[in-house]
Backbone as numpy.savetxt, mean C-alpha at the origin, in Angstrom:
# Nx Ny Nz CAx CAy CAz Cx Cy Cz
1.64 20.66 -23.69 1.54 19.26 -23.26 2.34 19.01 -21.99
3.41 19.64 -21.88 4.75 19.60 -20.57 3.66 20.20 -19.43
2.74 21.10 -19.86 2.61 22.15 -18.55 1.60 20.80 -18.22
0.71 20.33 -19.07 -0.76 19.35 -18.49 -0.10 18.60 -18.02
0.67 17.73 -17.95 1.49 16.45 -17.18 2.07 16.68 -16.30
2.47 18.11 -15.96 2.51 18.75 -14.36 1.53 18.92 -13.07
0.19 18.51 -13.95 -1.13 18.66 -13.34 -1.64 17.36 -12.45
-3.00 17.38 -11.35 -3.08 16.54 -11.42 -4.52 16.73 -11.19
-5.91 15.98 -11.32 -7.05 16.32 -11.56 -7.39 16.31 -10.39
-8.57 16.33 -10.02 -9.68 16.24 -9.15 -9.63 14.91 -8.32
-9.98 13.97 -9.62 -10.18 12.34 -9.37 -8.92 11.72 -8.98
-7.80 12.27 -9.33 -6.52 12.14 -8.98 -6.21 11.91 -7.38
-6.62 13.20 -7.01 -6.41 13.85 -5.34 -7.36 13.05 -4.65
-8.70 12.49 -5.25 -9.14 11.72 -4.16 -8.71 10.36 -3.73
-8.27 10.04 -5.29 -7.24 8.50 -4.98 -6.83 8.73 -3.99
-5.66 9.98 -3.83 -4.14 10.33 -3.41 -5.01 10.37 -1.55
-6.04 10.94 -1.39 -6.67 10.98 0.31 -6.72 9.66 0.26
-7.41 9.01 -0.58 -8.25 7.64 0.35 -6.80 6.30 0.26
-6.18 6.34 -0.78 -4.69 5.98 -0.47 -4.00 6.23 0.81
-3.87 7.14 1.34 -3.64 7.84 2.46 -3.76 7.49 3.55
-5.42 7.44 3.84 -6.34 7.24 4.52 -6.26 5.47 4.82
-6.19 5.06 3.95 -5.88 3.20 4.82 -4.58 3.49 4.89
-3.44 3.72 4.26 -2.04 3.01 5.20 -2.60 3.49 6.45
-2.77 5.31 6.55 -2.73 5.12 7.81 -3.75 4.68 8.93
-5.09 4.09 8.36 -5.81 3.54 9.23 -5.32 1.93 9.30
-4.66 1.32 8.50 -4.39 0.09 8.43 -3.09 -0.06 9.32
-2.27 0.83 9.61 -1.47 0.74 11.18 -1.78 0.99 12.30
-3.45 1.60 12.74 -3.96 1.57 13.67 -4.53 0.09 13.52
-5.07 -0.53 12.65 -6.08 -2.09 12.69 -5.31 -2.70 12.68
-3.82 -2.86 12.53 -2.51 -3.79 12.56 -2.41 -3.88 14.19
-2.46 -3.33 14.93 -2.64 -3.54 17.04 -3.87 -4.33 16.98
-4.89 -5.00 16.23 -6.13 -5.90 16.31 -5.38 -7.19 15.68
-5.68 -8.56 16.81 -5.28 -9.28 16.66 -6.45 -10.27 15.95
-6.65 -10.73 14.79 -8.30 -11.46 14.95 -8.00 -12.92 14.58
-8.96 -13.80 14.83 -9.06 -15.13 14.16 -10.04 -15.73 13.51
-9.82 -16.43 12.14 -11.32 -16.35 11.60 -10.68 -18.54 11.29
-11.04 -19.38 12.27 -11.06 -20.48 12.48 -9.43 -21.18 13.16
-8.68 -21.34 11.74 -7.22 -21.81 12.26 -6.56 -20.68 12.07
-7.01 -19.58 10.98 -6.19 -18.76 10.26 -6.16 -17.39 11.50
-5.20 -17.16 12.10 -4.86 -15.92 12.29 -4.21 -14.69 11.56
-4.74 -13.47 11.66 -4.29 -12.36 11.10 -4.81 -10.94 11.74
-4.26 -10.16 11.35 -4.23 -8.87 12.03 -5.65 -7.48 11.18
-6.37 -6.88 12.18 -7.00 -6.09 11.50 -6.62 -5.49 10.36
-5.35 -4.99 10.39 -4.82 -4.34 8.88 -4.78 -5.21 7.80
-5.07 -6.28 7.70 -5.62 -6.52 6.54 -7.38 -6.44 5.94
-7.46 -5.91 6.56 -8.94 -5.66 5.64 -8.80 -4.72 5.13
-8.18 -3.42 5.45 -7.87 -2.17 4.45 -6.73 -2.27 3.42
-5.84 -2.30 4.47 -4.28 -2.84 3.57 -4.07 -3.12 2.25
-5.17 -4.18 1.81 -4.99 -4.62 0.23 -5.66 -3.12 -0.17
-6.52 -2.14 -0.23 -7.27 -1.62 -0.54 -6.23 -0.46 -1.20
-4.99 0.18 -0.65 -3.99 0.67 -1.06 -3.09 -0.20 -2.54
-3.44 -0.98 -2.70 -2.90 -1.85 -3.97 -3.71 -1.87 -4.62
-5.23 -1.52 -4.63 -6.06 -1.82 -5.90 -6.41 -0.20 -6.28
-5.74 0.46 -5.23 -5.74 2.19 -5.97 -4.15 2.04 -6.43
-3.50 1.98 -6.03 -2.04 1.69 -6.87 -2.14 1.35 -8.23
-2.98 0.10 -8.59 -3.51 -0.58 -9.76 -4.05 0.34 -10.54
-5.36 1.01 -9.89 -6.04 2.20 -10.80 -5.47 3.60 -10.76
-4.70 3.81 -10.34 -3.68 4.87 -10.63 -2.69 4.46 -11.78
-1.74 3.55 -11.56 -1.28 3.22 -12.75 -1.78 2.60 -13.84
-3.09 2.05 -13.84 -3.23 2.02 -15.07 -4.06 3.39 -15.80
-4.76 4.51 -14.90 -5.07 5.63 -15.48 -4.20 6.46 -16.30
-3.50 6.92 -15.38 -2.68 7.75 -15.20 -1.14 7.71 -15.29
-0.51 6.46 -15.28 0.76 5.40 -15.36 1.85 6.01 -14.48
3.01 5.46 -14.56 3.71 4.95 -13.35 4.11 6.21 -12.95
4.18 7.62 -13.33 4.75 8.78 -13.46 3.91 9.22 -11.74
2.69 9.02 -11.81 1.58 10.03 -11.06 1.51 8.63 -9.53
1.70 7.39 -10.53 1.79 6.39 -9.26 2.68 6.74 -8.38
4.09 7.16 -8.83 5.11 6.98 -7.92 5.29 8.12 -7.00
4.22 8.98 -7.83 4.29 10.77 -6.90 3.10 9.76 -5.96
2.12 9.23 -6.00 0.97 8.76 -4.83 1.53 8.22 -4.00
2.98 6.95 -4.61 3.30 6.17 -3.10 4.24 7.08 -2.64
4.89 8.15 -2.65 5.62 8.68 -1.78 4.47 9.76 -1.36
3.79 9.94 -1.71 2.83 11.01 -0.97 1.91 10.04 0.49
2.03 8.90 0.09 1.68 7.79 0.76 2.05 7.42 2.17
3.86 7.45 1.68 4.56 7.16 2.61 5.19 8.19 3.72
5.00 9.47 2.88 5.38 10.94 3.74 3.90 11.13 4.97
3.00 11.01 4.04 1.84 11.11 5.58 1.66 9.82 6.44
1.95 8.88 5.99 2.12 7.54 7.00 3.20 7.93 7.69
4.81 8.40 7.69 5.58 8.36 8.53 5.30 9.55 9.42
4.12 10.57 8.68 3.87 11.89 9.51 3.19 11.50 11.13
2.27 10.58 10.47 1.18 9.83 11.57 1.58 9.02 12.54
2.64 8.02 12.04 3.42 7.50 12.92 4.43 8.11 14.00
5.38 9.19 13.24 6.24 9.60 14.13 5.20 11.08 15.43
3.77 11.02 14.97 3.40 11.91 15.96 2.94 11.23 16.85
2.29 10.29 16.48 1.60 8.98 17.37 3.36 8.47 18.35
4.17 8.30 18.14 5.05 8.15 18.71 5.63 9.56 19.69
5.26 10.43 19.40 5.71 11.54 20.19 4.40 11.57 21.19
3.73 11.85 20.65 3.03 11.73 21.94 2.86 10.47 23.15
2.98 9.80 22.63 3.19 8.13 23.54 4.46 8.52 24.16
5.45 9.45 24.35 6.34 9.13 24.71 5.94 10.44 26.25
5.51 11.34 25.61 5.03 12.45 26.89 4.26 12.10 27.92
4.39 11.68 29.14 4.06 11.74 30.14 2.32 11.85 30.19
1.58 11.10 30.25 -0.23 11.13 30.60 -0.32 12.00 31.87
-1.54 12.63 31.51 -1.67 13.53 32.54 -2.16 12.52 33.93
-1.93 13.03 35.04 -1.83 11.95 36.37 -3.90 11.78 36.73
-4.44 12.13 36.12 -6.00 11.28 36.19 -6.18 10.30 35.01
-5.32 10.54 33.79 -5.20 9.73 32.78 -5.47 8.11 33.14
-6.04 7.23 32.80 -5.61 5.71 33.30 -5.73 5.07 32.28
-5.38 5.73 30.61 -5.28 4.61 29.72 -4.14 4.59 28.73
-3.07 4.66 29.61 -1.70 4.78 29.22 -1.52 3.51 28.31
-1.64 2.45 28.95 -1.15 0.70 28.43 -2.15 0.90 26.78
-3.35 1.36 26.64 -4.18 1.24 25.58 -3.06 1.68 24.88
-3.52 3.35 25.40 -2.93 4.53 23.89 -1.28 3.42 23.23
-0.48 3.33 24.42 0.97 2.70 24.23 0.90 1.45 22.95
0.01 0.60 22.88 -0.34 -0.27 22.40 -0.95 -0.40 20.77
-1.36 1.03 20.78 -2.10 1.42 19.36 -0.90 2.41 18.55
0.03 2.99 19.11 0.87 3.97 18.81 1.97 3.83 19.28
2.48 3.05 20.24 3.64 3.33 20.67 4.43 2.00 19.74
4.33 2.12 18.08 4.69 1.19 17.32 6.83 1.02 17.60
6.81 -0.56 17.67 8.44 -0.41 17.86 9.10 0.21 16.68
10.46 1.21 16.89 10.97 1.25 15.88 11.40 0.33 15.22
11.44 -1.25 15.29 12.26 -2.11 14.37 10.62 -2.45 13.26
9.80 -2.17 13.78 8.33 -2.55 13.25 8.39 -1.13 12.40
8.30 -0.48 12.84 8.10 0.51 12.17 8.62 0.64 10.84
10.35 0.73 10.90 11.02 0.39 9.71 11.10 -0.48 8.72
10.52 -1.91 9.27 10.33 -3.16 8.45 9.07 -2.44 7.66
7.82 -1.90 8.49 6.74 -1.24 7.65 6.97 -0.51 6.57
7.99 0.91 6.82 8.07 1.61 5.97 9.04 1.22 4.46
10.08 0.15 4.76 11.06 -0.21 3.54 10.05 -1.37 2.96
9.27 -2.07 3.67 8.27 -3.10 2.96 7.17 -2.31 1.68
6.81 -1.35 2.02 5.61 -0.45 2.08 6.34 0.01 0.50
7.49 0.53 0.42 8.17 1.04 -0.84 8.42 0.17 -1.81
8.72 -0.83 -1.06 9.65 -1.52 -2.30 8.09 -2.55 -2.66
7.43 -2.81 -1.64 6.08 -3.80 -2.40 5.25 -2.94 -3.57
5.28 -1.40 -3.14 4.35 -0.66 -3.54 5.17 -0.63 -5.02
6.41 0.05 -5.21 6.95 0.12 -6.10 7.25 -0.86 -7.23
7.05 -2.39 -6.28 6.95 -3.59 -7.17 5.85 -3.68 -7.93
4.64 -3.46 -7.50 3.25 -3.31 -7.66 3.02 -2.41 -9.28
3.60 -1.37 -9.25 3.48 -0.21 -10.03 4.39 -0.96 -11.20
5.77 -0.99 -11.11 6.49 -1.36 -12.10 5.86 -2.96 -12.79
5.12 -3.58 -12.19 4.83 -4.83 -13.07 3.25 -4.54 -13.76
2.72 -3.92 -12.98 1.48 -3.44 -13.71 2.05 -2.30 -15.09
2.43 -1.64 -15.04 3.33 -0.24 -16.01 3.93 -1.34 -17.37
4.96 -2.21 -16.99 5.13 -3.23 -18.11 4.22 -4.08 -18.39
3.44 -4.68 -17.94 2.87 -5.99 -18.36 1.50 -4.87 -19.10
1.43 -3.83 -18.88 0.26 -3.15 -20.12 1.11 -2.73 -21.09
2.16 -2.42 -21.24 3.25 -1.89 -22.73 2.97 -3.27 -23.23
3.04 -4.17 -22.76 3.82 -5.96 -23.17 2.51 -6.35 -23.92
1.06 -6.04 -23.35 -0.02 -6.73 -23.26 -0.53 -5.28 -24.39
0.07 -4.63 -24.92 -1.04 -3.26 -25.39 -2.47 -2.85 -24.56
-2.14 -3.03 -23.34 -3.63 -2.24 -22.77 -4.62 -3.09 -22.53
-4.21 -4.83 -22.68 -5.61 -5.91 -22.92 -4.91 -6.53 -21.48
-6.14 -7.30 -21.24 -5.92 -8.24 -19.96 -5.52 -7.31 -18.43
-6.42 -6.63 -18.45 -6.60 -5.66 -17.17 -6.43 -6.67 -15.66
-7.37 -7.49 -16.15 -7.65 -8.46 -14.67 -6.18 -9.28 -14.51
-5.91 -9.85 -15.18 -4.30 -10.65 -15.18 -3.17 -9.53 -14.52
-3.52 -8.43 -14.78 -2.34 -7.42 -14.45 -2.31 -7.00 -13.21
-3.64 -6.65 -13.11 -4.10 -6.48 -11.47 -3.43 -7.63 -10.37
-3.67 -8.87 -10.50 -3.76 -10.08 -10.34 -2.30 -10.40 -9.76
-1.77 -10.35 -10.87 -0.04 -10.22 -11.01 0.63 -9.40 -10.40
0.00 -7.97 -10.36 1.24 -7.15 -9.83 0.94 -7.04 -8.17
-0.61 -7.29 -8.27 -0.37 -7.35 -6.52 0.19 -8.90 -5.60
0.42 -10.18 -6.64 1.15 -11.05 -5.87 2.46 -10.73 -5.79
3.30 -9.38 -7.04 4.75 -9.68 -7.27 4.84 -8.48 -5.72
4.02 -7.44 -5.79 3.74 -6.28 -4.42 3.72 -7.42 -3.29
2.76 -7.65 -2.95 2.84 -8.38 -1.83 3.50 -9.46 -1.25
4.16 -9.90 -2.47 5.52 -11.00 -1.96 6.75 -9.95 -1.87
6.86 -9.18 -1.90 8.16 -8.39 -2.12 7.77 -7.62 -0.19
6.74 -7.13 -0.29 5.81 -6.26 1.00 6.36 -7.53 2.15
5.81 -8.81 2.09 5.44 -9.65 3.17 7.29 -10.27 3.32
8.30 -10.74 2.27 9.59 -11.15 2.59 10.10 -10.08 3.07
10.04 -8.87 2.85 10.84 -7.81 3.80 10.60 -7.90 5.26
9.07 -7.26 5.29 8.25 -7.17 6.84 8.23 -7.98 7.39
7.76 -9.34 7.90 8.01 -10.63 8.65 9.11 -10.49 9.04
10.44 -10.83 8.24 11.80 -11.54 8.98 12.33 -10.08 9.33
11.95 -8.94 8.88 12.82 -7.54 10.02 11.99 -7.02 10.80
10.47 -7.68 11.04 10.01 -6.91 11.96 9.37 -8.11 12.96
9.66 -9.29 12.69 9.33 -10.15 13.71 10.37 -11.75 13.68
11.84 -11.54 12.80 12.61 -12.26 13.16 13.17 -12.12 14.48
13.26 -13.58 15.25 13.74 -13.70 16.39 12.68 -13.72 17.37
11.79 -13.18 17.32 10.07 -12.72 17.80 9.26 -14.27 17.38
9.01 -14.82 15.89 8.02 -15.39 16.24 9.38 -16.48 15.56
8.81 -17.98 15.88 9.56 -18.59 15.61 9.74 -19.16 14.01
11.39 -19.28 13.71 11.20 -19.61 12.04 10.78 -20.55 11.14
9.62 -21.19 11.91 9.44 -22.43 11.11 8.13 -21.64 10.85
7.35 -20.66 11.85 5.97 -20.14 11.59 6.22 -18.61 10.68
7.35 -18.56 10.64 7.32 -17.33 9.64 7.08 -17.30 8.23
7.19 -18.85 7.49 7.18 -18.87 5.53 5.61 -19.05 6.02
4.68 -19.78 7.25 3.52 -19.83 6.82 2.63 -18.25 7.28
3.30 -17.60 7.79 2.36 -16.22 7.92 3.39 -15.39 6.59
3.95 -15.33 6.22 4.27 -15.05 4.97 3.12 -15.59 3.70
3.29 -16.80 3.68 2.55 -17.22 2.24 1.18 -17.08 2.65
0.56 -16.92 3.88 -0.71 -16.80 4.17 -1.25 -15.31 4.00
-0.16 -14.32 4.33 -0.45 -12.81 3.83 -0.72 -12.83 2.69
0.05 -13.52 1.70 0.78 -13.17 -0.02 -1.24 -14.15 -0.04
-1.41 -14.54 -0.01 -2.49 -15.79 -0.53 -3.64 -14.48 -0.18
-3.83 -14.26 1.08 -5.48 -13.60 1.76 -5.47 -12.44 0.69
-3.84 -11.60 0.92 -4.42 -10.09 0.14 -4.44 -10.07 -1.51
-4.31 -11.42 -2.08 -3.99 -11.89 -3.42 -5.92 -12.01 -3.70
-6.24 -13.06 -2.92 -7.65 -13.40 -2.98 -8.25 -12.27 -2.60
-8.27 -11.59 -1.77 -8.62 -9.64 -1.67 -9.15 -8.94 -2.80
-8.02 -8.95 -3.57 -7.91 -8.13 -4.77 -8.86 -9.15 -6.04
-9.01 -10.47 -5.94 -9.44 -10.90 -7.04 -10.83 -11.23 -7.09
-11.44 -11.00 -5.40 -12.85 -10.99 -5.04 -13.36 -9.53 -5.36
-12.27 -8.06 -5.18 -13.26 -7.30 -5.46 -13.08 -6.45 -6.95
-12.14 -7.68 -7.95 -12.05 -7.22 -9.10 -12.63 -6.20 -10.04
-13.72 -7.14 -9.87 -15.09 -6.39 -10.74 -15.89 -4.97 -10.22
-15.29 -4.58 -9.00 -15.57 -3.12 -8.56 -14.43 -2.34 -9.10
-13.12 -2.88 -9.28 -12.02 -2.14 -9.45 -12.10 -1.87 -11.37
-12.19 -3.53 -11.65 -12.60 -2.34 -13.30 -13.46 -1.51 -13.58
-14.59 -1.74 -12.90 -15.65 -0.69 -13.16 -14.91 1.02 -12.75
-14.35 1.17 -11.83 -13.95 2.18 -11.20 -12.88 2.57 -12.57
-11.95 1.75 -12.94 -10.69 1.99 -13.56 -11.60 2.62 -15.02
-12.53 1.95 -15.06 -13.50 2.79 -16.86 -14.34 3.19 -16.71
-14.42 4.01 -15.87 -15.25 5.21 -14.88 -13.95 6.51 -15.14
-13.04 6.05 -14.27 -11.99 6.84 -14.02 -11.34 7.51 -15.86
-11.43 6.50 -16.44 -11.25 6.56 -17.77 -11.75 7.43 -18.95
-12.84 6.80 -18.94 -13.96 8.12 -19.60 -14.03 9.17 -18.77
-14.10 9.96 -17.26 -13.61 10.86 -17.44 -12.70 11.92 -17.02
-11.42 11.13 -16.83 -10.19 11.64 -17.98 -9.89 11.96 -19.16
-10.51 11.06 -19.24 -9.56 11.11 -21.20 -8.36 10.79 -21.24
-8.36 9.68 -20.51 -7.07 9.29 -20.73 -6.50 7.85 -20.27
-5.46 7.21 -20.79 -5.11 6.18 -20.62 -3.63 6.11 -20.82
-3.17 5.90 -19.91 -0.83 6.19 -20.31 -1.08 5.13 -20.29
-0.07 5.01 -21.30 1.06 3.81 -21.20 2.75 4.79 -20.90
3.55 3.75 -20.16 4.56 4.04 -19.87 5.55 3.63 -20.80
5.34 4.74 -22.10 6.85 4.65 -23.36 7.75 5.21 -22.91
9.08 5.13 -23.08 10.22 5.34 -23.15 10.15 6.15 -21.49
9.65 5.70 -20.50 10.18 6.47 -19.15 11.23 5.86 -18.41
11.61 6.45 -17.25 12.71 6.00 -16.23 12.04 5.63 -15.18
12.20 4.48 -14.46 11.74 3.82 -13.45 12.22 4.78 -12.22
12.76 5.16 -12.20 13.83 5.82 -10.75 12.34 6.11 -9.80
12.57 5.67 -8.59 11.54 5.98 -7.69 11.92 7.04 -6.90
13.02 7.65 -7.04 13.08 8.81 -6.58 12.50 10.45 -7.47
12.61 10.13 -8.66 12.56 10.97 -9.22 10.96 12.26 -9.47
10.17 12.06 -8.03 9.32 12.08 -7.75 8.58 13.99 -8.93
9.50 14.65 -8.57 8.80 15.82 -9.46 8.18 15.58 -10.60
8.75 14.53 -11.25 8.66 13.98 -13.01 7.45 13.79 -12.69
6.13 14.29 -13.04 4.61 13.64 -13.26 3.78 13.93 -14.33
């Protein structure tokens, strides 16, 4: 039983790519500025939530053990992508080159942005996991949609109060910062509850075949403790 819980399947690893695959396409669509009437917001949110509703179906497959190995597997190839995208922005364009200002603009992310990204990114993600992980022990396994629901407002309020005030205090002014705050926490909340009904289907898909369904008895939260899976 020790050696199978060392494992991780097939269906597992594709979560673990396409997880992957939006943070780090969702910090290239974060340099897109868009407006859809009064509401402004940034391309990275159209993928962005999409990393929280595999968070969701990871922990509720597989539970918080295999989640917490995904968000640091998450966050190791996002900082891979970033810090190369930053190395190269910093080397010199070759002298016929003439799209220095672009590339600079898509990659040459500030370090104070950067860092607000990456400590937001942990502690939302990790919020995410730990309230979904209890509220199915609490709930015995019922009320899937409520959990979903829940853990990505307690994720994304935890994600959006970090990121805003350390990566654009002083930058935008503080009376417009609680409303692009509560306007993140609201869009990627409504995100997740418009494409619900694809995500359970997926989660009892994923289910039947596994064979399996954790609940998280008697474990340790430690988010470091990443080998434990």
């Amino acid at each position: 039983m020790k050696t199978a819980k060392q494992q991780v399947s097939v269906l597992f690893m594709l979560f673990s790519m396409l997880f992957c695959v939006c943070l780090i396409t969702a910090n290239v669509l974060e340099t897109k500025q868009m407006a859809f009437g009064p509401i402004s917001i940034t391309g990275g949110l159209i993928v962005f939530p999409v990393s929280y509703i595999i968070n969701d179906c990871v922990c509720e497959v597989w539970g918080y053990r295999k989640t917490r190995l995904l968000i640091w597997l998450g966050f190791s190839m996002n900082f891979l992508f970033v810090m190369f995208g930053a190395l190269c922005d910093v080397i010199p364009g070759a002298p016929y080159w003439d799209n220095e200002a672009g590339f600079h603009a898509i990659f040459g992310l500030a370090p104070r942005v950067a860092v607000a990204s990456f400590i937001a990114f942990i502690v939302g993600s990790f919020a995410n996991a730990y309230v979904m992980s209890r509220m199915k022990i609490s709930s015995q396994g019922k009320n899937f949609s409520l959990r979903a629901i829940m853990s990505t407002i307690f994720g994304e309020t935890a994600d959006s109060l970090i990121f805003f005030p350390l990566a654009l205090g002083g930058v935008v002014p503080n009376n417009e910062l609680p409303v692009l705050i509560v306007s993140q926490i609201v869009l990627k909340t409504l995100y997740e509850i418009v494409v619900l009904p694809i995500t359970i289907q997926v989660v009892k898909f994923t289910k039947r075949h596994e064979g399996t369904d954790e609940y998280d008895n008697d474990i340790k939260y430690n988010i470091f403790s990443v080998s434990n899976i």
